[in-house]
Short mmCIF file of C-alpha atoms in Angstrom, two decimals:
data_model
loop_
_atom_site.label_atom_id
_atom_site.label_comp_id
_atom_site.label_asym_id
_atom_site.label_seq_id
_atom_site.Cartn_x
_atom_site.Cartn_y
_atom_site.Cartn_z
CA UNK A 1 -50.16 85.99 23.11
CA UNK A 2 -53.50 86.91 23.86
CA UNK A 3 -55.31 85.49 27.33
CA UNK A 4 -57.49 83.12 25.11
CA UNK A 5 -53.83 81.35 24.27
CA UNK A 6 -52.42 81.79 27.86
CA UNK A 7 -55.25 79.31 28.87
CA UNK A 8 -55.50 77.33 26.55
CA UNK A 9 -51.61 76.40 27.26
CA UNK A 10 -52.32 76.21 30.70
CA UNK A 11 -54.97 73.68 30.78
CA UNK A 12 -52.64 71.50 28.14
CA UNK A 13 -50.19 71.62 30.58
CA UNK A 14 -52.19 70.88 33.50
CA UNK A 15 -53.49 67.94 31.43
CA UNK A 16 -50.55 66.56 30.64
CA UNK A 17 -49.34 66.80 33.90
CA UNK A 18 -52.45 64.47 35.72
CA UNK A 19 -51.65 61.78 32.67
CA UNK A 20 -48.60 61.13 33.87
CA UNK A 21 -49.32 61.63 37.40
CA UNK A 22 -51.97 59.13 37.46
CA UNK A 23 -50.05 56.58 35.48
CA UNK A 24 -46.86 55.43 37.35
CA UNK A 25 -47.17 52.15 36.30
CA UNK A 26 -46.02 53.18 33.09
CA UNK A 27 -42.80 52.03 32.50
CA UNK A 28 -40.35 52.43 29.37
CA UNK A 29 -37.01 50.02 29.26
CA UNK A 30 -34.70 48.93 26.87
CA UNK A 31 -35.37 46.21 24.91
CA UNK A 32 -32.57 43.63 24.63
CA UNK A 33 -32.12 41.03 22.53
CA UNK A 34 -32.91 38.19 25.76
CA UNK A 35 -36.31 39.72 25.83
CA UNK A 36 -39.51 38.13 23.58
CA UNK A 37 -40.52 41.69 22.67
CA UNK A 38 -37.10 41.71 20.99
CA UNK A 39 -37.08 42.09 17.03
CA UNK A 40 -34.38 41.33 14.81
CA UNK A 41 -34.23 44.10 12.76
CA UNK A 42 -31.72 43.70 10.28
CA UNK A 43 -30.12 40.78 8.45
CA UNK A 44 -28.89 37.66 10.22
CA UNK A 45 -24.83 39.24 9.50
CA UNK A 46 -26.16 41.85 12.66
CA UNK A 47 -27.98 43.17 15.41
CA UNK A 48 -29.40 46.00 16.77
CA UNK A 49 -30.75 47.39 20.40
CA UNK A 50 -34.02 48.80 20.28
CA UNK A 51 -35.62 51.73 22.60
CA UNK A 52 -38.69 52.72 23.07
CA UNK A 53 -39.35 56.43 23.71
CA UNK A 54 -40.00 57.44 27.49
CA UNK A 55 -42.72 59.02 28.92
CA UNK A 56 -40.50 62.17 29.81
CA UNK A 57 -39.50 62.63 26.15
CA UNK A 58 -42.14 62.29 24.16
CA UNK A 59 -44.22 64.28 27.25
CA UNK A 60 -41.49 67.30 26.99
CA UNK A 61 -41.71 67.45 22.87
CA UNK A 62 -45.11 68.03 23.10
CA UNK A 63 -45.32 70.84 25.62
CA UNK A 64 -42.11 72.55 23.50
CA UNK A 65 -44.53 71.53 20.26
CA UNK A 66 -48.04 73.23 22.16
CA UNK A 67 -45.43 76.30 23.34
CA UNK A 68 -44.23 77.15 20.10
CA UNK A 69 -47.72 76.95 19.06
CA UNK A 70 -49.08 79.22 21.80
CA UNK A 71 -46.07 81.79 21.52
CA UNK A 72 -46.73 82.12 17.91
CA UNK A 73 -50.30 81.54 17.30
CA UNK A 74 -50.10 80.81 14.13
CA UNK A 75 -48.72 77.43 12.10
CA UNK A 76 -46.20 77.39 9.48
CA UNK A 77 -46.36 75.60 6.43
CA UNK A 78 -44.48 72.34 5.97
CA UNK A 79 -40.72 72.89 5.35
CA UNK A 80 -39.98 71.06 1.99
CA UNK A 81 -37.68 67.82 2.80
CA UNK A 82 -34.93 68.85 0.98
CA UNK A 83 -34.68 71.90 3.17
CA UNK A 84 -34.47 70.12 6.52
CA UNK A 85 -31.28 68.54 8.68
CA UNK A 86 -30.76 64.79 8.42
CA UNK A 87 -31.10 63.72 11.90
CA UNK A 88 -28.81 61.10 12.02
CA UNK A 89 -29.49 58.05 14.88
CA UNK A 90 -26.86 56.04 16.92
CA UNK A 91 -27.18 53.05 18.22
CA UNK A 92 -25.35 51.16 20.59
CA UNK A 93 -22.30 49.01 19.51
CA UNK A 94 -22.79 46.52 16.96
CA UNK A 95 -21.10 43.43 16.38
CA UNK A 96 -18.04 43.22 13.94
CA UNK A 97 -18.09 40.22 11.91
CA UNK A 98 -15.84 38.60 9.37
CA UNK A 99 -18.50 38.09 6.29
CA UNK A 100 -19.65 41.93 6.32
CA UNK A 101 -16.95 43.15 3.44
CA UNK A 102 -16.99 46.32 1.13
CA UNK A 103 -18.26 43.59 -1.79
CA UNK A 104 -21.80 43.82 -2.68
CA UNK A 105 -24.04 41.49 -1.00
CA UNK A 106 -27.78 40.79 -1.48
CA UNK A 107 -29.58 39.39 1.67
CA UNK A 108 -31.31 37.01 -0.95
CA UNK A 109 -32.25 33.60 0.38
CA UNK A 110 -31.78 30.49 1.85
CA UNK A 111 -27.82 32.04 2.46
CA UNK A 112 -29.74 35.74 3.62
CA UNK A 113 -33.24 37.28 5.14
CA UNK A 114 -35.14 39.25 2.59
CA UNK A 115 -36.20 42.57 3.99
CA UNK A 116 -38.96 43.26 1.28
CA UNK A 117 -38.55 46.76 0.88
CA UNK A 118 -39.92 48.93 -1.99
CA UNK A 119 -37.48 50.04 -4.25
CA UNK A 120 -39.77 53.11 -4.89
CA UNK A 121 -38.66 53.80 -1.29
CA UNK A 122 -35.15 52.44 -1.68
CA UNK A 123 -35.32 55.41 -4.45
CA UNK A 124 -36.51 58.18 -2.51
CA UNK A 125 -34.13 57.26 -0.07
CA UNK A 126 -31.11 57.66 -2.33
CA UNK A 127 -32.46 60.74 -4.15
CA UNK A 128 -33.13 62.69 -0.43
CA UNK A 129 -29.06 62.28 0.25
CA UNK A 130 -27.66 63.43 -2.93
CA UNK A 131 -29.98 66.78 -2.41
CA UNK A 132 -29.06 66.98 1.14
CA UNK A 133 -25.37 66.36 0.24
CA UNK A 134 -25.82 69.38 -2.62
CA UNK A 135 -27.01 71.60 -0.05
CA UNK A 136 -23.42 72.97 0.33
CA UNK A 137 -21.10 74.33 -2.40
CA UNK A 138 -18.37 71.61 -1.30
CA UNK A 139 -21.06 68.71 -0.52
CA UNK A 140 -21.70 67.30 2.68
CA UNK A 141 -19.70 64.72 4.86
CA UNK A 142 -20.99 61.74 6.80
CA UNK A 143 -18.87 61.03 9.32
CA UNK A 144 -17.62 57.67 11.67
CA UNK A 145 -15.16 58.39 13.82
CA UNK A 146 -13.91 55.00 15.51
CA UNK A 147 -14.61 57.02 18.69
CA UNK A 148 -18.10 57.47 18.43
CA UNK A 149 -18.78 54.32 16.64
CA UNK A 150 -16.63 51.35 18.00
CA UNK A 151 -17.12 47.86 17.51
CA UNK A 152 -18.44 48.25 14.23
CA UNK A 153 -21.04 50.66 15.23
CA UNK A 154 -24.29 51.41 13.27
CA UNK A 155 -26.18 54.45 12.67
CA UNK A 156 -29.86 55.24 10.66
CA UNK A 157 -28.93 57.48 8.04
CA UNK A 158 -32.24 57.90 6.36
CA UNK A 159 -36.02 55.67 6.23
CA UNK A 160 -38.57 56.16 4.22
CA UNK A 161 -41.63 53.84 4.32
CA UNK A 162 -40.41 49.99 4.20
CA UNK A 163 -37.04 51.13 3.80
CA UNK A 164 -34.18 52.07 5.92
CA UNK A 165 -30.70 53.03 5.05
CA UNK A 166 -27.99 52.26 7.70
CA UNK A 167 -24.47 53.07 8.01
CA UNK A 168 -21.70 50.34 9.58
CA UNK A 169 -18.49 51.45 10.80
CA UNK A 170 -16.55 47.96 9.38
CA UNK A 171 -12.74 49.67 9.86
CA UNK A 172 -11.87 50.33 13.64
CA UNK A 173 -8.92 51.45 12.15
CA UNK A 174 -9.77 54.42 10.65
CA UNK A 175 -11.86 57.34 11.04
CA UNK A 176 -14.05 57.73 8.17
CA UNK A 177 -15.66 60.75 5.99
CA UNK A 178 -17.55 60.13 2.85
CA UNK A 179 -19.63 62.69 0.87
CA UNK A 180 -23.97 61.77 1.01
CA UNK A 181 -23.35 62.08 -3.01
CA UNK A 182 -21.37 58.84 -2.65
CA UNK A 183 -23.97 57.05 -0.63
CA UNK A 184 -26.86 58.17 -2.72
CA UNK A 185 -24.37 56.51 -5.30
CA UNK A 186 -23.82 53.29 -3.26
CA UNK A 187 -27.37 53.04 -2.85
CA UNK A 188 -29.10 53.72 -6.96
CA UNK A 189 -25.99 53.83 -8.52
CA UNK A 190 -26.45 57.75 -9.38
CA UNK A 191 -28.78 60.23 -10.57
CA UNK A 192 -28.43 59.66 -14.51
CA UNK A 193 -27.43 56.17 -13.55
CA UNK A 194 -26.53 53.55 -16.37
CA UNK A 195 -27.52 49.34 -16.09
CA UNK A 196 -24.19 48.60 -15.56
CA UNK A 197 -23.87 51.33 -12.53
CA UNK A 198 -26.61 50.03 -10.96
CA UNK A 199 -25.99 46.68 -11.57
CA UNK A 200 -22.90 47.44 -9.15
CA UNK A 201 -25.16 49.44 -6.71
CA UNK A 202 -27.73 48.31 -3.90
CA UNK A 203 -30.54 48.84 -6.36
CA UNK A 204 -29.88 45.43 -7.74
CA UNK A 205 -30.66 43.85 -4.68
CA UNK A 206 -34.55 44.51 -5.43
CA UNK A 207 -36.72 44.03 -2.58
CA UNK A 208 -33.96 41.74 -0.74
CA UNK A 209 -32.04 44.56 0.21
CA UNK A 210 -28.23 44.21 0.91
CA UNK A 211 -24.79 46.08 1.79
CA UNK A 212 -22.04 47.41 -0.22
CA UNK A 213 -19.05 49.55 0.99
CA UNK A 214 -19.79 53.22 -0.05
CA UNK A 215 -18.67 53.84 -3.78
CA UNK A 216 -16.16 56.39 -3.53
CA UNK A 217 -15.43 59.11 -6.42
CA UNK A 218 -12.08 59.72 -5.32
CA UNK A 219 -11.31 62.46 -8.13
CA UNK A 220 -14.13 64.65 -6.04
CA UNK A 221 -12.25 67.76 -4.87
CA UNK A 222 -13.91 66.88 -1.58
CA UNK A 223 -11.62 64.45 -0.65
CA UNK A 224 -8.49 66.79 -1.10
CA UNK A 225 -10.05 70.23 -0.48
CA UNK A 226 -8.88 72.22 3.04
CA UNK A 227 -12.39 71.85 4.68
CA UNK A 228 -11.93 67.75 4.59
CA UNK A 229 -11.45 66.50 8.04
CA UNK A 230 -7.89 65.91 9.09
CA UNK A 231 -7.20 62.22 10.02
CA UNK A 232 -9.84 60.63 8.06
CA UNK A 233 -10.62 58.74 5.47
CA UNK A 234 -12.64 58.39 2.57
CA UNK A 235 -13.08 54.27 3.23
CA UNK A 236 -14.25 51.64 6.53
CA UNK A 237 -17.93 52.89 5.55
CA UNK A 238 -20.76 49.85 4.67
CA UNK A 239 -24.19 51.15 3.70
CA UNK A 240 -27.20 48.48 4.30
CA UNK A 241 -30.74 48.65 2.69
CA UNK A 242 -32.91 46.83 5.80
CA UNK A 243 -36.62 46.57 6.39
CA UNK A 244 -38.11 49.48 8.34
CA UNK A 245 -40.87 47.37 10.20
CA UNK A 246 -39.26 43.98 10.29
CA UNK A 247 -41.88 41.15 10.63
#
């Protein structure tokens, strides 16, 4: 790194370090659902608890973002999508409730909240989890334990644009594996998908969005190969197409 880079990263850094030192009024909290600034993301069958990103976090990805920079001097070209790790978000425990089956359900109204997503998103969505699941010879699992995700817990799998795809733990029972193939499958109905499969699948929801338990091919050597995780099972998964910026 030549000196030209050495201070350029230190006056970032010293930068960086005066914002934050001159704003301690800043302050980043949880929102809950008591508070105004509260928004109900997903249908009225759930909720959610929201965080914003703190000052520390988003202040430390940017000096490991400028360092990386500065170490290499040089950018790298954009990684193609179907390349990179699904980062998959928690969220805190969710509320079980008696109405959220396996059966397909379409948040249509009066009895639902339409989420108006685009089903060119909804798309995407689907089509960026069966390549991530295809990454591997065997195809990829997405995992619940009951552990990590107790009283019904739900996780972000994937958004895209208006759309988000969620996953809800519905079986405390069990712990559950399913392949990505299976909820690309839940969500279009597959890649060479007939009417009648997606008919069955979230797809024919439209722009209301909706849940369905995950469609499992149980003849997938997956589910009975070695590398399948002992104790769990292919089942207690519900998949939800929501709104990404709920209004």
């Amino acid at each position: 790194m030549d000196s030209y880079n050495v201070h350029s990263w230190i006056g970032t850094v010293y930068i960086l370090y005066n914002f934050v030192a001159h704003h301690p009024d800043i302050n980043f909290e949880p929102l809950h659902q008591g508070d105004q600034r509260y928004h109900h993301r997903l249908p009225v069958y759930s909720e959610q608890f929201l965080y914003k990103p703190s000052v520390a976090i988003m202040l430390s990805q940017t000096i490991f973002k400028l360092a990386c920079f500065a170490t290499l001097g040089t950018a790298h070209p954009a990684t193609p999508p179907e390349s990179l790790p699904l980062a998959i978000s928690t969220r805190s425990s969710q509320i079980c409730y008696d109405s959220e089956k396996p059966n397909l359900l379409c948040y249509n109204s009066p009895s639902g909240v339409p989420q108006n997503v685009n089903l060119t998103d909804v798309a995407y969505i689907a089509s960026y989890l069966r390549a991530y699941g295809a990454q591997t010879k065997a195809g990829r699992l997405f995992n619940m334990a009951r552990a990590d995700a107790p009283d019904c817990g739900e996780w972000t799998i994937y958004a895209r644009n208006s759309a988000v795809a969620t996953a809800k733990h519905i079986d405390n029972s069990v712990n559950s594996s399913v392949l990505f193939a299976d909820i690309a499958n839940t969500i279009d109905g597959g890649a060479k998908a007939t009417p009648e499969q997606q008919a069955a699948a979230l797809i024919s929801c439209g722009t209301s969005g909706g849940s369905l338990g995950v469609l499992v091919n149980a003849s997938n050597p997956a589910y009975t190969a070695s590398t399948y995780p002992t104790g769990f099972k292919p089942s207690g998964i519900l998949v939800k197409i929501v709104a990404a910026n709920p209004s």
